[in-house]
PDB file of C-alpha atoms in Angstrom:
ATOM      1  CA  GLN A  29     105.827  -5.853-142.585  1.00 91.00           C
ATOM      2  CA  VAL A  30     104.732  -2.820-140.276  1.00 95.00           C
ATOM      3  CA  GLN A  31     105.411   0.566-140.796  1.00 97.00           C
ATOM      4  CA  LEU A  32     105.654   3.304-138.175  1.00 98.00           C
ATOM      5  CA  VAL A  33     105.836   6.791-139.201  1.00 97.00           C
ATOM      6  CA  GLU A  34     106.648   9.378-136.502  1.00 96.00           C
ATOM      7  CA  SER A  35     105.985  13.639-137.103  1.00 96.00           C
ATOM      8  CA  GLY A  36     106.043  16.478-134.510  1.00 97.00           C
ATOM      9  CA  GLY A  37     109.412  16.757-133.776  1.00 96.00           C
ATOM     10  CA  GLY A  38     110.861  20.263-134.104  1.00 97.00           C
ATOM     11  CA  TRP A  39     112.962  22.857-132.596  1.00 98.00           C
ATOM     12  CA  VAL A  40     111.154  24.446-129.413  1.00 98.00           C
ATOM     13  CA  GLN A  41     112.466  27.004-126.536  1.00 98.00           C
ATOM     14  CA  PRO A  42     112.841  25.784-122.908  1.00 97.00           C
ATOM     15  CA  GLY A  43     109.854  25.312-121.164  1.00 96.00           C
ATOM     16  CA  GLY A  44     107.736  24.589-124.208  1.00 97.00           C
ATOM     17  CA  SER A  45     105.602  21.378-125.448  1.00 97.00           C
ATOM     18  CA  LEU A  46     105.771  19.587-128.479  1.00 98.00           C
ATOM     19  CA  ARG A  47     103.418  16.704-129.311  1.00 98.00           C
ATOM     20  CA  LEU A  48     105.128  13.681-131.047  1.00 98.00           C
ATOM     21  CA  SER A  49     102.655  11.142-133.172  1.00 98.00           C
ATOM     22  CA  CYS A  50     103.342   7.781-134.166  1.00 98.00           C
ATOM     23  CA  GLU A  51     100.843   6.434-137.005  1.00 98.00           C
ATOM     24  CA  ALA A  52     101.210   2.594-137.351  1.00 98.00           C
ATOM     25  CA  SER A  53     100.454   0.811-140.763  1.00 97.00           C
ATOM     26  CA  ARG A  54      97.885  -1.461-138.587  1.00 96.00           C
ATOM     27  CA  SER A  55      95.810  -1.510-135.339  1.00 96.00           C
ATOM     28  CA  ILE A  56      98.089  -0.579-132.625  1.00 97.00           C
ATOM     29  CA  LEU A  57      96.041  -2.700-130.589  1.00 96.00           C
ATOM     30  CA  SER A  58      97.550  -5.587-132.209  1.00 96.00           C
ATOM     31  CA  PHE A  59     100.988  -4.847-130.856  1.00 97.00           C
ATOM     32  CA  ASP A  60     101.582  -6.133-127.444  1.00 97.00           C
ATOM     33  CA  THR A  61     103.290  -2.802-126.359  1.00 98.00           C
ATOM     34  CA  MET A  62     103.945   0.383-127.858  1.00 98.00           C
ATOM     35  CA  GLY A  63     106.258   2.998-126.820  1.00 97.00           C
ATOM     36  CA  TRP A  64     108.590   6.232-127.383  1.00 97.00           C
ATOM     37  CA  TYR A  65     112.230   6.018-127.008  1.00 97.00           C
ATOM     38  CA  GLN A  66     115.222   8.941-126.751  1.00 96.00           C
ATOM     39  CA  GLN A  67     118.529   8.565-128.027  1.00 97.00           C
ATOM     40  CA  PHE A  68     121.453  10.922-127.374  1.00 95.00           C
ATOM     41  CA  PRO A  69     124.618  11.227-129.512  1.00 91.00           C
ATOM     42  CA  GLY A  70     126.976   8.071-129.108  1.00 93.00           C
ATOM     43  CA  LYS A  71     124.132   6.262-126.935  1.00 95.00           C
ATOM     44  CA  GLN A  72     121.583   3.476-126.644  1.00 95.00           C
ATOM     45  CA  ARG A  73     118.010   3.942-127.238  1.00 96.00           C
ATOM     46  CA  GLU A  74     116.489   4.520-123.747  1.00 95.00           C
ATOM     47  CA  LEU A  75     112.691   4.214-122.951  1.00 96.00           C
ATOM     48  CA  VAL A  76     110.795   7.243-122.410  1.00 96.00           C
ATOM     49  CA  VAL A  77     107.268   5.504-121.833  1.00 96.00           C
ATOM     50  CA  SER A  78     105.143   2.548-123.132  1.00 97.00           C
ATOM     51  CA  ILE A  79     101.767   1.814-123.195  1.00 97.00           C
ATOM     52  CA  THR A  80     100.378  -1.776-123.577  1.00 97.00           C
ATOM     53  CA  SER A  81      97.201  -2.638-125.548  1.00 96.00           C
ATOM     54  CA  GLY A  82      95.415  -3.244-122.283  1.00 96.00           C
ATOM     55  CA  GLY A  83      96.366   0.679-121.758  1.00 95.00           C
ATOM     56  CA  ARG A  84      99.270   0.063-118.905  1.00 97.00           C
ATOM     57  CA  THR A  85     101.896   2.558-119.078  1.00 96.00           C
ATOM     58  CA  LYS A  86     105.414   2.277-117.808  1.00 95.00           C
ATOM     59  CA  TYR A  87     107.995   5.383-117.613  1.00 94.00           C
ATOM     60  CA  GLY A  88     111.447   5.204-118.302  1.00 91.00           C
ATOM     61  CA  ASP A  89     113.699   6.548-115.507  1.00 85.00           C
ATOM     62  CA  SER A  90     114.597  10.008-116.989  1.00 76.00           C
ATOM     63  CA  VAL A  91     111.027  10.883-117.094  1.00 75.00           C
ATOM     64  CA  LYS A  92     109.735  13.242-114.145  1.00 66.00           C
ATOM     65  CA  GLY A  93     105.903  13.581-114.898  1.00 78.00           C
ATOM     66  CA  ASP A  94     106.287  16.350-117.545  1.00 88.00           C
ATOM     67  CA  PHE A  95     105.934  13.506-120.534  1.00 94.00           C
ATOM     68  CA  ALA A  96     102.909  11.396-121.387  1.00 95.00           C
ATOM     69  CA  ILE A  97     101.515   9.169-123.654  1.00 96.00           C
ATOM     70  CA  SER A  98      98.026   8.668-125.250  1.00 97.00           C
ATOM     71  CA  ARG A  99      96.516   7.193-128.283  1.00 97.00           C
ATOM     72  CA  ASP A 100      94.008   7.319-130.732  1.00 97.00           C
ATOM     73  CA  ILE A 101      92.960   3.636-131.320  1.00 96.00           C
ATOM     74  CA  ALA A 102      90.674   4.845-134.516  1.00 97.00           C
ATOM     75  CA  LYS A 103      94.061   6.169-136.120  1.00 97.00           C
ATOM     76  CA  ASN A 104      96.259   3.494-135.369  1.00 98.00           C
ATOM     77  CA  THR A 105      97.935   6.637-133.954  1.00 98.00           C
ATOM     78  CA  VAL A 106     100.290   6.811-130.226  1.00 98.00           C
ATOM     79  CA  HIS A 107     101.297  10.310-129.279  1.00 98.00           C
ATOM     80  CA  LEU A 108     103.961  11.589-126.820  1.00 98.00           C
ATOM     81  CA  GLN A 109     103.011  14.836-124.919  1.00 97.00           C
ATOM     82  CA  MET A 110     106.492  16.831-123.963  1.00 97.00           C
ATOM     83  CA  ASN A 111     105.723  19.701-121.434  1.00 96.00           C
ATOM     84  CA  SER A 112     108.054  21.799-119.691  1.00 95.00           C
ATOM     85  CA  LEU A 113     110.954  21.214-122.104  1.00 96.00           C
ATOM     86  CA  LYS A 114     114.739  21.512-121.365  1.00 94.00           C
ATOM     87  CA  PRO A 115     117.989  21.578-123.206  1.00 95.00           C
ATOM     88  CA  GLU A 116     118.580  18.017-122.015  1.00 93.00           C
ATOM     89  CA  HIS A 117     115.604  16.319-123.696  1.00 95.00           C
ATOM     90  CA  THR A 118     117.082  17.232-126.824  1.00 96.00           C
ATOM     91  CA  ALA A 119     117.699  13.690-128.798  1.00 96.00           C
ATOM     92  CA  MET A 120     115.992  11.970-131.299  1.00 97.00           C
ATOM     93  CA  TYR A 121     112.896  10.057-130.157  1.00 98.00           C
ATOM     94  CA  TYR A 122     111.539   7.006-131.730  1.00 98.00           C
ATOM     95  CA  CYS A 123     108.149   4.929-132.072  1.00 98.00           C
ATOM     96  CA  HIS A 124     108.695   1.169-130.841  1.00 98.00           C
ATOM     97  CA  ALA A 125     106.137  -1.507-131.427  1.00 98.00           C
ATOM     98  CA  ASP A 126     106.770  -5.294-130.116  1.00 96.00           C
ATOM     99  CA  PRO A 127     108.445  -7.029-130.787  1.00 95.00           C
ATOM    100  CA  PHE A 128     110.893  -5.441-133.085  1.00 95.00           C
ATOM    101  CA  TRP A 129     109.528  -2.649-135.144  1.00 97.00           C
ATOM    102  CA  TRP A 130     110.982   1.103-135.065  1.00 98.00           C
ATOM    103  CA  GLY A 131     110.193   4.124-136.848  1.00 97.00           C
ATOM    104  CA  GLN A 132     112.524   6.480-138.696  1.00 97.00           C
ATOM    105  CA  GLY A 133     112.819   8.928-135.735  1.00 97.00           C
ATOM    106  CA  THR A 134     112.274  12.732-135.141  1.00 97.00           C
ATOM    107  CA  GLN A 135     114.460  14.931-133.699  1.00 97.00           C
ATOM    108  CA  VAL A 136     113.610  17.471-130.746  1.00 97.00           C
ATOM    109  CA  THR A 137     115.593  20.303-129.958  1.00 98.00           C
ATOM    110  CA  VAL A 138     115.521  22.252-126.899  1.00 97.00           C
ATOM    111  CA  SER A 139     117.304  25.831-127.065  1.00 97.00           C
ATOM    112  CA  SER A 140     116.834  29.467-126.968  1.00 95.00           C
TER     113      SER A 140
END
């Protein structure tokens, strides 16, 4: 059993930044890939960005360079740095680890 615990969501004004964190219950290097997904109401989850155990990153189509993934291997944690946030970034954000582990999600709300 794997647990992924997200934190760092909340409310932010347009143009602001947030950093989401996902702490895993075991070494993040034990997963082939970890990533962050966003989900809008009534829609499927979509990839924001993922990172392989080897450090290769893949960005989803909706990301335009203002988001970045990083990791703290010693703390079993993956981060999502979100800059220049816009109202359209308002969504639930989920941490994922291969093959099928999901966190509980954290809400990000961008509004003035």
